[in-house]
Tab-separated table of C-alpha atoms in Angstrom:
chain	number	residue	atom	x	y	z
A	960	UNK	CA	-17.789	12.843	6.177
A	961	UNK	CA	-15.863	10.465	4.542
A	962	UNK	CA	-11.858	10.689	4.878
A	963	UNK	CA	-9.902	12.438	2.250
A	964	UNK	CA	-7.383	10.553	0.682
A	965	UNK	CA	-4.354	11.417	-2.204
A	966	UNK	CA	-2.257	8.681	-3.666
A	967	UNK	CA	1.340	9.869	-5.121
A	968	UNK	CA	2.150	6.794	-7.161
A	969	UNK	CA	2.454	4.351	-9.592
A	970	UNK	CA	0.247	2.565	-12.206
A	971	UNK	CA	1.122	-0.798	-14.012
A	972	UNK	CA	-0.750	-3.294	-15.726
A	973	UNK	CA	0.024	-6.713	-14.074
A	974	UNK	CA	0.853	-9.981	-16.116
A	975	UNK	CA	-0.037	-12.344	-14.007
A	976	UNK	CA	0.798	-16.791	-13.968
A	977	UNK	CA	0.408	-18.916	-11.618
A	978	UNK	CA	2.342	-21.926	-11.351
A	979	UNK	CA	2.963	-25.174	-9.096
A	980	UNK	CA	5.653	-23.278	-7.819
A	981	UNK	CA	7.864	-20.803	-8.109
A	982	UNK	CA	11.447	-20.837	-10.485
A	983	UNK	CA	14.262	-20.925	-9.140
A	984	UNK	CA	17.206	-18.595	-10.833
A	985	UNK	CA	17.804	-20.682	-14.100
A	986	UNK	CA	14.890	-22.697	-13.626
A	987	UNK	CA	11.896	-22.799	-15.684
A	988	UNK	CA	8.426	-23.819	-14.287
A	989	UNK	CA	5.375	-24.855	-16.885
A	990	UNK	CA	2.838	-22.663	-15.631
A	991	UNK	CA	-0.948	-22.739	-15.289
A	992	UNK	CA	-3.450	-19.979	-15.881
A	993	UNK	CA	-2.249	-16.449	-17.159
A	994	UNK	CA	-4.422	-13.262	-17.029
A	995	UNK	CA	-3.643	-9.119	-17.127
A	996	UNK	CA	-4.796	-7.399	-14.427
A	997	UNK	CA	-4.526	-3.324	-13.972
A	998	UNK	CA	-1.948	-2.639	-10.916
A	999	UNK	CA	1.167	-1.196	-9.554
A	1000	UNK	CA	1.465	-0.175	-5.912
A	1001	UNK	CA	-0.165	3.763	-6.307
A	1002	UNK	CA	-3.153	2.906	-8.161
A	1003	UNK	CA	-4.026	-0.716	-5.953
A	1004	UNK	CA	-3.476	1.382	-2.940
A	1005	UNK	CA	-5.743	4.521	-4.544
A	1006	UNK	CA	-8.505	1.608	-5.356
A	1007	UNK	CA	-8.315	0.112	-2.068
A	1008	UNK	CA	-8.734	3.178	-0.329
A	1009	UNK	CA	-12.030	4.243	-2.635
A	1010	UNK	CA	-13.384	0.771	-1.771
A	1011	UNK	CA	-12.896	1.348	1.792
A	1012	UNK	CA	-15.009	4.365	1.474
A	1013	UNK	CA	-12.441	7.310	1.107
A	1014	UNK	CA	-12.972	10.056	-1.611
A	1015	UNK	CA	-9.703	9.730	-3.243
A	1016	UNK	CA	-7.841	11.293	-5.636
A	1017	UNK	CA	-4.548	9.830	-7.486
A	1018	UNK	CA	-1.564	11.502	-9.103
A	1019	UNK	CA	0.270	9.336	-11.386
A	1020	UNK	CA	1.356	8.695	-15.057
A	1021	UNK	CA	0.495	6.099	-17.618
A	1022	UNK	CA	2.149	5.631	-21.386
A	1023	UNK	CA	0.126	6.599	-24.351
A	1024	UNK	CA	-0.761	2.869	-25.275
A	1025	UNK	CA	-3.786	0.338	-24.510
A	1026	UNK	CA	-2.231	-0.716	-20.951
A	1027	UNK	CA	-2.588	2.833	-20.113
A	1028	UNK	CA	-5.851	3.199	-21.087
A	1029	UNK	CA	-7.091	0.182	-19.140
A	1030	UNK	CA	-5.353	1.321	-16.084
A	1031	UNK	CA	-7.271	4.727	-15.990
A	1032	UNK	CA	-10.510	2.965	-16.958
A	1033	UNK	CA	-9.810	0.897	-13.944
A	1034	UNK	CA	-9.150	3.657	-11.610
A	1035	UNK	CA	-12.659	5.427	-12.995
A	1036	UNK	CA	-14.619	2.509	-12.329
A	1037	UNK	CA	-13.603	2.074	-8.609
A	1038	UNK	CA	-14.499	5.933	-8.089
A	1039	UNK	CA	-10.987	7.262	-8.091
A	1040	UNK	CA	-10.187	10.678	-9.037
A	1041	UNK	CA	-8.005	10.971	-11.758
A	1042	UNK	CA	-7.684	14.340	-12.679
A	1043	UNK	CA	-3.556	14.148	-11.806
A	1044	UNK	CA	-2.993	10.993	-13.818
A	1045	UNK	CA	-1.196	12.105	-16.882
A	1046	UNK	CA	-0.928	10.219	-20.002
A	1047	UNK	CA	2.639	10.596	-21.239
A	1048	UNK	CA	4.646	8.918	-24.728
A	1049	UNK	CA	5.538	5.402	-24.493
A	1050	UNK	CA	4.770	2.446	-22.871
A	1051	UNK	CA	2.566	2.103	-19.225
A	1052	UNK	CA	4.457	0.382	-16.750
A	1053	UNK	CA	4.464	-3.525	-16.319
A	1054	UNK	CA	5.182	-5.973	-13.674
A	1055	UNK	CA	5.558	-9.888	-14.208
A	1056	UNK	CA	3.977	-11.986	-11.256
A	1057	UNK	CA	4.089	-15.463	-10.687
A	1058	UNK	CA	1.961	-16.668	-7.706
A	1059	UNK	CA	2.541	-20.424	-6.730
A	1060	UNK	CA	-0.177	-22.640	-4.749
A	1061	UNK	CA	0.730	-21.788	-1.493
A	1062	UNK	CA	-0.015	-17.600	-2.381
A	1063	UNK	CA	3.404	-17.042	-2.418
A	1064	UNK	CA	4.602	-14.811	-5.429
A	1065	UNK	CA	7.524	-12.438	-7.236
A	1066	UNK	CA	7.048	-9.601	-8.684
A	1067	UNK	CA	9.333	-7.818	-11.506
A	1068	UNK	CA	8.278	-4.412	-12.671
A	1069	UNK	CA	8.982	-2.514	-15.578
A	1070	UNK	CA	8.294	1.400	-14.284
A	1071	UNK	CA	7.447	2.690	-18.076
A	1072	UNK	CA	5.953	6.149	-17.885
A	1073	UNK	CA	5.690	6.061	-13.843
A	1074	UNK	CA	9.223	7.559	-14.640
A	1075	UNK	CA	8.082	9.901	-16.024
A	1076	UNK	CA	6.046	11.590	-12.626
A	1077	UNK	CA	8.787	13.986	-12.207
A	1078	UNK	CA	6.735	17.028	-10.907
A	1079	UNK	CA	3.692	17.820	-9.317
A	1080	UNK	CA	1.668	20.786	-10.589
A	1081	UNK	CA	-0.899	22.633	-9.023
A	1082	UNK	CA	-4.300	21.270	-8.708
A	1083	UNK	CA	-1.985	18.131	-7.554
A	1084	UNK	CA	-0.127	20.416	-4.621
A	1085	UNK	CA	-4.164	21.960	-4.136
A	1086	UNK	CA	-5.293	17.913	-3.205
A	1087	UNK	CA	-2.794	17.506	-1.206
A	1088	UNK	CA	-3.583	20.532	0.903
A	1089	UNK	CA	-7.107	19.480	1.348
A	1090	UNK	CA	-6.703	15.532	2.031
A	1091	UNK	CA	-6.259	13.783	5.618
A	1092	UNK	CA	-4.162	11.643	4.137
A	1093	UNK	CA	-1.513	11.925	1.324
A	1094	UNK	CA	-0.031	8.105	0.744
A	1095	UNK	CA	3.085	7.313	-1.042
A	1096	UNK	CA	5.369	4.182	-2.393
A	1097	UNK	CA	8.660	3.868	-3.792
A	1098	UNK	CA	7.587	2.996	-7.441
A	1099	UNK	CA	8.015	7.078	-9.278
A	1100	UNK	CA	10.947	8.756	-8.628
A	1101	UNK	CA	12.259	9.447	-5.300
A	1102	UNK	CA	12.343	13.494	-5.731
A	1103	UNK	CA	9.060	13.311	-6.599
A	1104	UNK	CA	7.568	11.328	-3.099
A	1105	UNK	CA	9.882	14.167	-1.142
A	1106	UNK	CA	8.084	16.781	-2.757
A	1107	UNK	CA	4.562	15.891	-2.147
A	1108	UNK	CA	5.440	14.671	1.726
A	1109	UNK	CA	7.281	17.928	1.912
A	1110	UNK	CA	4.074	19.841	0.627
A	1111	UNK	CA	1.491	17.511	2.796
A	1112	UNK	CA	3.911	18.414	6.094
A	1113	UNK	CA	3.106	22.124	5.456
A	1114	UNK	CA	-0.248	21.739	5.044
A	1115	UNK	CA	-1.141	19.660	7.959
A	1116	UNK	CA	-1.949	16.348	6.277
A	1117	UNK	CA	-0.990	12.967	7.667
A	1118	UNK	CA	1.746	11.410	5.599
A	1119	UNK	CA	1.738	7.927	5.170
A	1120	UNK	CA	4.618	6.103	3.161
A	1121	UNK	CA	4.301	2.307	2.307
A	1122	UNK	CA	8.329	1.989	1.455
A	1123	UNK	CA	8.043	-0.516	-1.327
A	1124	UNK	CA	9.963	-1.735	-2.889
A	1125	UNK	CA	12.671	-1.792	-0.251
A	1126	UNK	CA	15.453	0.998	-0.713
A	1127	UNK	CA	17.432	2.939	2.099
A	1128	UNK	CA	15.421	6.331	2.271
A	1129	UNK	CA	17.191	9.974	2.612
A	1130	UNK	CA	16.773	11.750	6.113
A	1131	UNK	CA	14.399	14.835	4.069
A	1132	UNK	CA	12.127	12.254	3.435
A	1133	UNK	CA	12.106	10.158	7.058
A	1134	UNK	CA	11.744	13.704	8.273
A	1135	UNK	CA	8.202	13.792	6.702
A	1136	UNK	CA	6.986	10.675	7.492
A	1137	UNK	CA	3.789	10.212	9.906
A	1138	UNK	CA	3.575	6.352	9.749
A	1139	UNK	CA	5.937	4.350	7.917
A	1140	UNK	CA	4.413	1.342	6.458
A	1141	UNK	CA	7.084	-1.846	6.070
A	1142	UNK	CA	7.230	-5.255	5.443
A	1143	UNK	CA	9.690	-7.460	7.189
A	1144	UNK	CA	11.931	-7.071	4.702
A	1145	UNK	CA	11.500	-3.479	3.963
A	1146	UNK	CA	11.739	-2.573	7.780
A	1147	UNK	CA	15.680	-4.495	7.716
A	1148	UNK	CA	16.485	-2.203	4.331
A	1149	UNK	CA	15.165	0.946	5.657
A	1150	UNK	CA	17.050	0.560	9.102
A	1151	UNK	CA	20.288	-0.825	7.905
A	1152	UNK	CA	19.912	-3.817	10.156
A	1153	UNK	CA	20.327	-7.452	9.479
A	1154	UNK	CA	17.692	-8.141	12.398
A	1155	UNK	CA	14.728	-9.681	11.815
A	1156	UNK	CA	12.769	-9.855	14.657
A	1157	UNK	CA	9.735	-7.656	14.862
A	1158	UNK	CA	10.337	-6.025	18.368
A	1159	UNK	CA	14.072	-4.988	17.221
A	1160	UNK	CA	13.095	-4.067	13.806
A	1161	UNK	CA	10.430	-1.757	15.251
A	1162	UNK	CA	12.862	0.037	17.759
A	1163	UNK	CA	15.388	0.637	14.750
A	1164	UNK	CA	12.835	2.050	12.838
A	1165	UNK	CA	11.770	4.998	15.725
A	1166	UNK	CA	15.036	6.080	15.358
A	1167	UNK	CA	13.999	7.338	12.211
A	1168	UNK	CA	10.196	8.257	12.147
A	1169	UNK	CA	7.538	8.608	14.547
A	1170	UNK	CA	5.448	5.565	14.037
A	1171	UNK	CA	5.775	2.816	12.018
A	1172	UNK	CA	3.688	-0.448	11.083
A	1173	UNK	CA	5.245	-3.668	10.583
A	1174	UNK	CA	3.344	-6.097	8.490
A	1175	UNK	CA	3.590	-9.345	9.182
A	1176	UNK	CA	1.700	-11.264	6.481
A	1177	UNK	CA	-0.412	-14.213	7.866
A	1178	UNK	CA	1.025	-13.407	11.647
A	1179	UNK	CA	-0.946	-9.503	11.151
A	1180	UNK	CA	1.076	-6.544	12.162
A	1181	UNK	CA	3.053	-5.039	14.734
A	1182	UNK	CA	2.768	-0.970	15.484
A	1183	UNK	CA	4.970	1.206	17.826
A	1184	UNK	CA	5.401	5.002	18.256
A	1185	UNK	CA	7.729	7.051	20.401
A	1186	UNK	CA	5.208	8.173	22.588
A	1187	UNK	CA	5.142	4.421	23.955
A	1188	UNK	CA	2.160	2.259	22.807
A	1189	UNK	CA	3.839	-1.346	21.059
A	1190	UNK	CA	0.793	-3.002	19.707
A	1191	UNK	CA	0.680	-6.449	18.270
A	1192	UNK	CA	-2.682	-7.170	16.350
A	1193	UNK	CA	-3.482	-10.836	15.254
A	1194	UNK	CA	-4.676	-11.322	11.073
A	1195	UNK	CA	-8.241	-12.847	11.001
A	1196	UNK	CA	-7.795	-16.845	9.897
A	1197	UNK	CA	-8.129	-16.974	6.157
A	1198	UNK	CA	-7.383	-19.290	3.869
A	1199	UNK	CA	-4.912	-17.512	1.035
A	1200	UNK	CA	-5.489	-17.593	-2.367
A	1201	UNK	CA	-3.338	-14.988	-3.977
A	1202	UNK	CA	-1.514	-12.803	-2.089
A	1203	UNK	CA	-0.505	-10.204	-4.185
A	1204	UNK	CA	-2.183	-7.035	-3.701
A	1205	UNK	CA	-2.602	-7.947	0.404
A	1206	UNK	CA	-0.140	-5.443	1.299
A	1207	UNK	CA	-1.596	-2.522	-0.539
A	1208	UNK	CA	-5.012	-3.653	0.436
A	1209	UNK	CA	-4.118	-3.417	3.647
A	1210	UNK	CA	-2.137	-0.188	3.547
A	1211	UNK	CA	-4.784	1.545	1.445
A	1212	UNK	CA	-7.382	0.750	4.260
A	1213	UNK	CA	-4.721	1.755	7.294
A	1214	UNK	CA	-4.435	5.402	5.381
A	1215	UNK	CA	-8.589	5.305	5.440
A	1216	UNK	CA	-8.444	3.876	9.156
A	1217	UNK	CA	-6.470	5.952	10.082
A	1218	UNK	CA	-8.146	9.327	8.798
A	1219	UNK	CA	-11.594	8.376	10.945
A	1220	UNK	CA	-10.446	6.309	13.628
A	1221	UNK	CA	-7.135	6.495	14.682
A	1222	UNK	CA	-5.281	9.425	13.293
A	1223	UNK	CA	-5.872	12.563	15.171
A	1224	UNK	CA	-2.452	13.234	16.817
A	1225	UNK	CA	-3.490	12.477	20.477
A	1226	UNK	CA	-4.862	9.375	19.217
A	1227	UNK	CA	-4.956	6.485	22.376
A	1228	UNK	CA	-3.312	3.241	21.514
A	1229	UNK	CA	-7.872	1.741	21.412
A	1230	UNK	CA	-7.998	3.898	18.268
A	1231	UNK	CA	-4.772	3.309	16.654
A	1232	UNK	CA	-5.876	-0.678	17.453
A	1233	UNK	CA	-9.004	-0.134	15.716
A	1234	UNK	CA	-7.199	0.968	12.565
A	1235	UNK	CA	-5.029	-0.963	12.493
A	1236	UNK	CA	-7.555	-4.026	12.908
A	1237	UNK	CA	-9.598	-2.839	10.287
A	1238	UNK	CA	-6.093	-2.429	7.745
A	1239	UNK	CA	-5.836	-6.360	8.558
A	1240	UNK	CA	-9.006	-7.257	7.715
A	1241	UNK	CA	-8.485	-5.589	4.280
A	1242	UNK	CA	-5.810	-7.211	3.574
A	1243	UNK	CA	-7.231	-10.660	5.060
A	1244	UNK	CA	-10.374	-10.049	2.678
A	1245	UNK	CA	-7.878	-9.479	-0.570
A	1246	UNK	CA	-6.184	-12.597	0.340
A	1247	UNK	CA	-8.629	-14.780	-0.243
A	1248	UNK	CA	-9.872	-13.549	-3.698
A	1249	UNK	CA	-6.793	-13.887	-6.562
A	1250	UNK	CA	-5.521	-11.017	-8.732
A	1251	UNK	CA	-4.425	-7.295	-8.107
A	1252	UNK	CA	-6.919	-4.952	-8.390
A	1253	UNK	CA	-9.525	-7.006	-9.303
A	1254	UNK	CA	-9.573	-8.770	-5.394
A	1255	UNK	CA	-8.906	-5.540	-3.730
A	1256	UNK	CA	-12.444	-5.464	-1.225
A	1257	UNK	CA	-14.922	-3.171	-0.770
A	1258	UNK	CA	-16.486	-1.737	3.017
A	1259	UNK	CA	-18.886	-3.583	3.223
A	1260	UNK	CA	-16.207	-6.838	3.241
A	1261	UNK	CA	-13.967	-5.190	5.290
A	1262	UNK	CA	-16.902	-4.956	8.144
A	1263	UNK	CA	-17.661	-8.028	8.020
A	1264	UNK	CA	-14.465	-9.727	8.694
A	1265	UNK	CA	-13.162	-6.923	10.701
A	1266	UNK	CA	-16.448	-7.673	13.077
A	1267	UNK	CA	-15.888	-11.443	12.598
A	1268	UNK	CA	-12.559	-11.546	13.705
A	1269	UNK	CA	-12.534	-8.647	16.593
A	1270	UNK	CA	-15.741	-7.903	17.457
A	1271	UNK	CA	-16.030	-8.822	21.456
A	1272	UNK	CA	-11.538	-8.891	21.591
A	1273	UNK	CA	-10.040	-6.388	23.839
């Protein structure tokens, strides 16, 4: 049976230009292409994880406008349930990205009605209950992600935050986290450190949840957990196009990973390694195609350069 997954998030419709490179603070850079592409952390993540072969479900808001519209369309079309995405007045959220020839990018976002995701009701709190995995980012408001962890915790599902965008996080919600999903970056803002090597980052952040995944963008991704196992697994050798939606790509196929293959609670360190293999071959796979949502891979890509890359590695 395939896992179970609910996405607590955020929808945005990405305007996207690449450039030669990216501006500088006053600077202004003649771009080259331009294109809109649906996105926004929730719904990429929600999309990944129906490509990777989850049934998913996502709870989320979009404005009453055409942006809105296309982002819901977009969620249909990749299988996603989207019985808890509410339509609300106003504009959908928006996020400016510029993306420079070496993949490199910034990203400015515009929440717009993910603002407005300020409850959960319940057929949302009834998903929740029956998922492996409930999945959460930073982009609605914070009381909101503490609810639905808090609800996931008493019914027995895996709880998986992605903290992005960086933000120091309360203790009730660290308190509800499974696997905490970071970026270099993130990992520094989450523990209060200035640190910024992996193995240090990784010990700050078990002071304040169980396990936690650092990603580690071309260099793959480092995993720990207070039970002992410190697990450094190499990315498969790409070469980048448009790294934008890598992170949720990979994150969306970790919370899918980690329902059928690694996330049972006496999970050994082989299964959490498969995962987490597989969650870099994702994000590998998105990597090399550009846009959001649109490059986001499907299983059958994952496989393959999950099998190229590992198959025959201890």
């Amino acid at each position: 049976m395939s896992a179970r997954v609910v996405v607590v998030g955020s929808a945005n419709l990405d305007l996207v230009v690449t450039a030669p490179q990216l501006p500088r603070p006053g600077e202004t850079v003649l771009g080259e292409d331009f294109r809109t592409v649906p996105g926004g952390k929730g719904a990429n993540q929600a999309v990944a994880a129906a490509r990777a072969g989850a049934r998913c479900a996502f709870v989320g808001a979009v404005g009453a406008d055409e942006f809105g519209q296309r982002l819901r369309d977009n969620l249909v079309a990749a299988g996603v349930d989207v019985r808890g995405l509410r339509t609300v007045p106003g504009p959908s959220g928006v996020a400016l990205i510029a993306v420079d020839r070496a993949a490199e990018n910034f990203i400015l976002v515009a929440p717009g009605a993910n603002a407005a995701l300020t409850d959960l009701d319940a057929a949302d709190l009834a998903a929740i209950d029956a998922a492996d995995v409930l999945l959460l980012q930073l982009e609605v408001p914070l009381p909101t992600v503490v609810r639905a962890a808090g609800r996931a915790r008493e019914a027995g599902t895996t709880v998986v935050l992605n903290a992005a965008p960086a933000a120091p996080l309360p203790a009730d919600l660290l308190g509800l986290v499974d696997v905490l999903v970071v970026n270099e970056h993130e990992a520094a803002v989450v523990a209060g450190t200035t640190a910024d090597e992996p193995g240090v980052l990784l010990d700050a952040l078990l002071e304040l949840v169980p396990r936690a995944v650092l990603t580690l963008g071309a260099r793959g991704a480092a995993y720990a957990d207070r039970r002992g196992p410190r697990l450094a697994i190499p990315a498969p050798r790409i070469e980048a196009v448009d790294t934008t939606a890598a992170g949720d790509a990979f994150t969306g196929a970790l919370a899918v990973g980690w329902a059928e293959r690694g996330g049972a609670p006496d999970a050994d360190a082989d299964a959490v390694t498969a995962a987490l293999r597989w969650a870099c071959a994702a994000g590998a796979a998105c990597a090399q195609r550009p846009g959001a949502s649109t490059a986001l891979p499907d299983r059958a890509a994952i496989e393959a350069l999950y099998a190229a890359t590992y198959r025959g590695v201890p």
